[in-house]
Short mmCIF file of C-alpha atoms in Angstrom, two decimals:
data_model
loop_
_atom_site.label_atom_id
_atom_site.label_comp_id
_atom_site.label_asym_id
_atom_site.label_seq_id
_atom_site.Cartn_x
_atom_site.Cartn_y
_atom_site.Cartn_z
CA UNK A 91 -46.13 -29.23 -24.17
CA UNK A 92 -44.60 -32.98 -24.12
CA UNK A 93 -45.08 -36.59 -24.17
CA UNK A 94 -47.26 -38.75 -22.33
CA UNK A 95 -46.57 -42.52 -22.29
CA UNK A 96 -48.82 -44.87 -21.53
CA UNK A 97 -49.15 -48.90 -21.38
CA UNK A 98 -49.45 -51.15 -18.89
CA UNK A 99 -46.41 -52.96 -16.55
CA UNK A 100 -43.33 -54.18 -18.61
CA UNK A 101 -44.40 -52.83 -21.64
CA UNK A 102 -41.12 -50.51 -21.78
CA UNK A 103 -42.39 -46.78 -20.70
CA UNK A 104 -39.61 -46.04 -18.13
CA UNK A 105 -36.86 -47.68 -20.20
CA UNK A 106 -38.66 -45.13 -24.12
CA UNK A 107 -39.12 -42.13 -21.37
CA UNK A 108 -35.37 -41.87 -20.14
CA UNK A 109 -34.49 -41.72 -23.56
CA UNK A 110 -37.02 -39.33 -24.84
CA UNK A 111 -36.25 -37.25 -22.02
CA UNK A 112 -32.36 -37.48 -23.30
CA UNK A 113 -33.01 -36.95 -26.78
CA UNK A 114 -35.41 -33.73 -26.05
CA UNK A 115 -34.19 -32.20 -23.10
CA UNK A 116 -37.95 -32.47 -21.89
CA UNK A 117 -37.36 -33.37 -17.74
CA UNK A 118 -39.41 -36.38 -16.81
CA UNK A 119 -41.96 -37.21 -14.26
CA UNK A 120 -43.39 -40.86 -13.48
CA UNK A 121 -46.33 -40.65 -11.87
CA UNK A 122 -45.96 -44.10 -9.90
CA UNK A 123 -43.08 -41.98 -8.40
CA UNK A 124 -45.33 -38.99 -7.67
CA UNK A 125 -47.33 -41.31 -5.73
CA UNK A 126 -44.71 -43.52 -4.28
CA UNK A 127 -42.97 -40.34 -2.98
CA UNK A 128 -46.31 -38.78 -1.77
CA UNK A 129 -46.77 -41.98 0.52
CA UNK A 130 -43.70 -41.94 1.74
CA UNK A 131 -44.54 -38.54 3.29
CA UNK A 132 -47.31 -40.25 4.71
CA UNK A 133 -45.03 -42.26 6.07
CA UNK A 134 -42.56 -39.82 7.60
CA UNK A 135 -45.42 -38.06 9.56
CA UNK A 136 -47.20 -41.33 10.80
CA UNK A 137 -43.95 -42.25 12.31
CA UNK A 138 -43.19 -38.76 13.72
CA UNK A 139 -46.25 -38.83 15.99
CA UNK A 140 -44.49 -41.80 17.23
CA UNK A 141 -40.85 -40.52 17.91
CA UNK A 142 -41.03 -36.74 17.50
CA UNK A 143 -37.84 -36.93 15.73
CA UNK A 144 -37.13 -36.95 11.96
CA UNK A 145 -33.61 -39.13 12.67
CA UNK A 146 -34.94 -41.91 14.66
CA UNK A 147 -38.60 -41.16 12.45
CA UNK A 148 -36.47 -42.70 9.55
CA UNK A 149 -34.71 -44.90 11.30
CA UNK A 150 -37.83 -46.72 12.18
CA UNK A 151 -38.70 -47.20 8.57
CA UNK A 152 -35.67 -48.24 7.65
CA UNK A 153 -35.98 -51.00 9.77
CA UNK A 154 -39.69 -51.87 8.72
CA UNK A 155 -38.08 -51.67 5.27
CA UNK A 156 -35.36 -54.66 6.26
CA UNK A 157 -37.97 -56.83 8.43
CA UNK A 158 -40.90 -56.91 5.55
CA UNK A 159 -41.48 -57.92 1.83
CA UNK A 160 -41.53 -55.67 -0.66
CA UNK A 161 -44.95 -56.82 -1.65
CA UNK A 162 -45.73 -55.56 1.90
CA UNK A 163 -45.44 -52.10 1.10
CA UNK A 164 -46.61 -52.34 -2.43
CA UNK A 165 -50.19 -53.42 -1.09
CA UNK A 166 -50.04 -50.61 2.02
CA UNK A 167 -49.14 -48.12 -0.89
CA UNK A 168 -51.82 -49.41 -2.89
CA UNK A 169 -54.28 -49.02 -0.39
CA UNK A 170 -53.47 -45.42 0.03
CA UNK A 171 -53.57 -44.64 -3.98
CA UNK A 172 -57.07 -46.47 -3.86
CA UNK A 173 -57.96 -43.65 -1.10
CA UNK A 174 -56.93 -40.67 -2.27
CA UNK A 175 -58.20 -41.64 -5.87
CA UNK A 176 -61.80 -42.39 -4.14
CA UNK A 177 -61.73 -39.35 -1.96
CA UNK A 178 -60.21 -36.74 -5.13
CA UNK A 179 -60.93 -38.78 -8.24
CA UNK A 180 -59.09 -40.92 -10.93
CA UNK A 181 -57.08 -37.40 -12.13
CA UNK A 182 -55.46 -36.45 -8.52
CA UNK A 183 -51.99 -37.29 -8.70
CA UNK A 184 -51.85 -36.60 -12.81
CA UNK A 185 -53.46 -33.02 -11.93
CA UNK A 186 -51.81 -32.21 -8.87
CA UNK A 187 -48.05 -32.89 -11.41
CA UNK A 188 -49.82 -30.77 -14.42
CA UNK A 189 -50.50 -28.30 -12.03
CA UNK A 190 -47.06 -28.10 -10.42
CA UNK A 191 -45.20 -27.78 -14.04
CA UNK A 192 -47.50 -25.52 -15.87
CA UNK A 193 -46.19 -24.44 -19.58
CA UNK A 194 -43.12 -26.81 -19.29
CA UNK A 195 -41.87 -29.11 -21.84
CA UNK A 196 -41.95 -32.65 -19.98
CA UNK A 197 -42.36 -36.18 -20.60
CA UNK A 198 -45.06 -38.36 -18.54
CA UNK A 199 -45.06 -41.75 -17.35
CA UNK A 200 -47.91 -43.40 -16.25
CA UNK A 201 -51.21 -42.24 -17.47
CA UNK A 202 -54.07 -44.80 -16.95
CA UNK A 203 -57.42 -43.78 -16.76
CA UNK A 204 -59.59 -41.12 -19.10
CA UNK A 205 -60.08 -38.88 -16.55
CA UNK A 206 -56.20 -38.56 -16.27
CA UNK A 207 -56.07 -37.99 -20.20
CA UNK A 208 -58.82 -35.39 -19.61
CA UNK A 209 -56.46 -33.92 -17.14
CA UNK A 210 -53.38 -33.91 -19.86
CA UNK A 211 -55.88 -32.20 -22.31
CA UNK A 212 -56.86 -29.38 -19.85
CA UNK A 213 -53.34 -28.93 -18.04
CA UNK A 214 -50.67 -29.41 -20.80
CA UNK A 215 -50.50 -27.57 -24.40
CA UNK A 216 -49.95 -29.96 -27.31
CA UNK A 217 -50.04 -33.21 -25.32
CA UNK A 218 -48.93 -36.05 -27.50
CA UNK A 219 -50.22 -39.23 -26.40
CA UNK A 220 -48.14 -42.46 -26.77
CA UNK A 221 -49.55 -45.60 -25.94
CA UNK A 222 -46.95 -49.23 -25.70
CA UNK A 223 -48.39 -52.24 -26.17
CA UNK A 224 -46.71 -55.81 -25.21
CA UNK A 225 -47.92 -59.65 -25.54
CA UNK A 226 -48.76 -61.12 -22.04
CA UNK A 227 -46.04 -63.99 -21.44
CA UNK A 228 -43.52 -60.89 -22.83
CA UNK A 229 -44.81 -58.65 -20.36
CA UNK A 230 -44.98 -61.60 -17.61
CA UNK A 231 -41.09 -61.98 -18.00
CA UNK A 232 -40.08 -58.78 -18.17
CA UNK A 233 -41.53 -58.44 -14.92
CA UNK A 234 -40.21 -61.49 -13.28
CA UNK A 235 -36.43 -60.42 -14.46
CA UNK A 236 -36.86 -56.84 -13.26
CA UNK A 237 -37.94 -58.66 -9.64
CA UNK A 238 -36.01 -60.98 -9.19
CA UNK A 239 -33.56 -59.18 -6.94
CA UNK A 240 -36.50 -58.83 -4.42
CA UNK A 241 -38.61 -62.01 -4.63
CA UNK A 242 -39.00 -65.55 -5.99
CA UNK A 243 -40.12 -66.03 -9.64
CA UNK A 244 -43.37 -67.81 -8.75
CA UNK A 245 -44.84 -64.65 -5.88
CA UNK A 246 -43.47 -62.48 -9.12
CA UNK A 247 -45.52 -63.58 -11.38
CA UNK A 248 -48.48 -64.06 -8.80
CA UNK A 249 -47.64 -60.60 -8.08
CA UNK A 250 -47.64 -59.60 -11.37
CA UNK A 251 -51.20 -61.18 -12.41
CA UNK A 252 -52.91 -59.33 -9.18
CA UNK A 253 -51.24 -55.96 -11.11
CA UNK A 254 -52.49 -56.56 -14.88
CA UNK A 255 -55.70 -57.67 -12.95
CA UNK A 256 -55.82 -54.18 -11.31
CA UNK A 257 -54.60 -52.19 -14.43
CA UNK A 258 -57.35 -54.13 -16.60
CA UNK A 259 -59.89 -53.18 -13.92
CA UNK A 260 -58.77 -49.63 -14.32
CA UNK A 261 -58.70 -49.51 -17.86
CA UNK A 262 -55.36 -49.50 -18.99
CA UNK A 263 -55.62 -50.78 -22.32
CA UNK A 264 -58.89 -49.01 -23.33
CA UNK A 265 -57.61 -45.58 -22.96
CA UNK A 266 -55.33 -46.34 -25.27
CA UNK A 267 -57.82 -45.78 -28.18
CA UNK A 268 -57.37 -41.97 -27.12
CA UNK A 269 -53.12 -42.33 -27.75
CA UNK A 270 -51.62 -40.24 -31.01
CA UNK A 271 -49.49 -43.15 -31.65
CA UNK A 272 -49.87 -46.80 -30.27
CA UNK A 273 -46.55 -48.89 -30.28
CA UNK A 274 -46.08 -52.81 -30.05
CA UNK A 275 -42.65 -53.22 -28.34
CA UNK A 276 -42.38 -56.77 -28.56
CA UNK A 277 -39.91 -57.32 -30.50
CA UNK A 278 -37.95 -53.80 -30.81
CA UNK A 279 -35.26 -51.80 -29.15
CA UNK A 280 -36.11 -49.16 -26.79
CA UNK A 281 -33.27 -47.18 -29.59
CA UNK A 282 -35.43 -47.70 -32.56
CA UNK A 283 -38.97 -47.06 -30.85
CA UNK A 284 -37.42 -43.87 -29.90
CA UNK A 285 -36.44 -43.19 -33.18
CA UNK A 286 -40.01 -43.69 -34.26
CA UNK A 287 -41.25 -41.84 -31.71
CA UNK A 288 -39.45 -38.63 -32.21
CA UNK A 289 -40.33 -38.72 -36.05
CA UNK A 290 -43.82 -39.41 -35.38
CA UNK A 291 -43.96 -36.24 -32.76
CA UNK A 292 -42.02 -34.18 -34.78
CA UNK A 293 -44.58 -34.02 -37.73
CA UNK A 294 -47.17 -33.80 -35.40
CA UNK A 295 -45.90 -30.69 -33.77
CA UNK A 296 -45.35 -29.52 -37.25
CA UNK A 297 -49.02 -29.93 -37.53
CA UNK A 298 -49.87 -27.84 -35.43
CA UNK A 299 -48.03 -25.03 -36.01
CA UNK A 300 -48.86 -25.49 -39.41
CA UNK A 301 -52.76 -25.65 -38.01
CA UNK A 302 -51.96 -22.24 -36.14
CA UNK A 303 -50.64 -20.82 -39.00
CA UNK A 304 -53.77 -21.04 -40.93
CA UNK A 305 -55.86 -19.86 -37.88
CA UNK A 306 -54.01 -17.13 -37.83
CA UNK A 307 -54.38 -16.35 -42.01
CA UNK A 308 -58.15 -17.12 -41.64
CA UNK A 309 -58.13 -14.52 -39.10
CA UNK A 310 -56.28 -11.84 -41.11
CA UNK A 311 -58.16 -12.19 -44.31
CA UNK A 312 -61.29 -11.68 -42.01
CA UNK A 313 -60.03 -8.87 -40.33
CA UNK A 314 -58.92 -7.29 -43.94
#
């Protein structure tokens, strides 16, 4: 049972999920970090063919870390999502978390495609789908500001456009028509979405008991 969020970049998911995740005690999983983390296993055993040590293994990636861009990795990272989706299908990384956390109440970051939501429908009881929606330039400088630690404004924003480009390609915002609840965060605090949120899943986990319920009554007036 739980929450999945979905939305394309800067439209707030990480910022709603860590607070959903507060509010509910549900533990949280982003599936950008399921892959990210996944890769960087990759990683580790690629350079351990090279040094046969795990110290000096990290060591070395460390320092390809410090000598390249961030964008550098982003695109090597992306190339290895774009495999392992081609070779197991859109659902692999969604399915492969599902299947890890059976039965758990969790929250999920992330979703994007309708064969992950397919996933969510066959893996997780009770899934409630939130989708977050966000204007363009909004979304453009969210992304800019949450970058600009690593990079210039201007490869942001290019870097951003090759992202929505990608997202749009994969069908971000039409699987959204398959969401609960679809919220436009423009112009509201991640406090008061959350707020929203929780109401909205409250009644409809009181619909389904309440569903269940009369299941169960249809059932016994059968059986009498």
């Amino acid at each position: 049972m739980g929450i999945v969020i979905m939305g394309g970049t800067g439209t707030g998911k990480s910022t709603l999920a860590k607070i959903l995740s507060v509010r509910t005690g549900y533990k949280l999983y982003e599936i950008g970090y399921i892959v990210k983390s996944s890769y960087f296993k990759i990683m580790i055993n690629e350079a351990l063919k090279i040094y046969k040590n795990k110290g000096k293994a990290m060591e070395s990636i460390r320092k390809t870390y410090k000598e390249n861009s961030k964008d550098y990795f982003t695109n090597k990272r992306l190339k290895y999502v774009n495999y392992m989706v081609k070779k197991n299908g859109n659902d692999y990384f969604i399915t492969k978390l599902l299947k890890e956390h059976l039965n758990e109440n969790i929250i999920i970051v992330g979703a994007r495609t309708f064969d992950e939501v397919n996933a969510i429908n066959k893996y997780m009881k009770d899934p409630f789908l939130l989708g977050l929606v966000c204007r363009e330039d909004k979304l453009t400088k969210r992304f800019v500001k949450r970058e600009d630690k690593y990079m210039s404004s201007n490869n942001a924003e290019k870097i951003f456009e090759k992202r929505r480009w990608t997202e749009k390609k994969w069908g971000v915002e039409d699987v959204l028509d398959k969401c609960d609840m679809v919220i436009e965060t423009d112009d509201k605090k991640p406090s008061e979405i959350s707020n929203i949120v929780l109401n909205e899943y409250m009644e409809f986990l009181s619909n389904k008991k309440r569903r269940l319920g009369e299941l169960k009554n249809e059932r016994k007036r059968i059986i009498y």
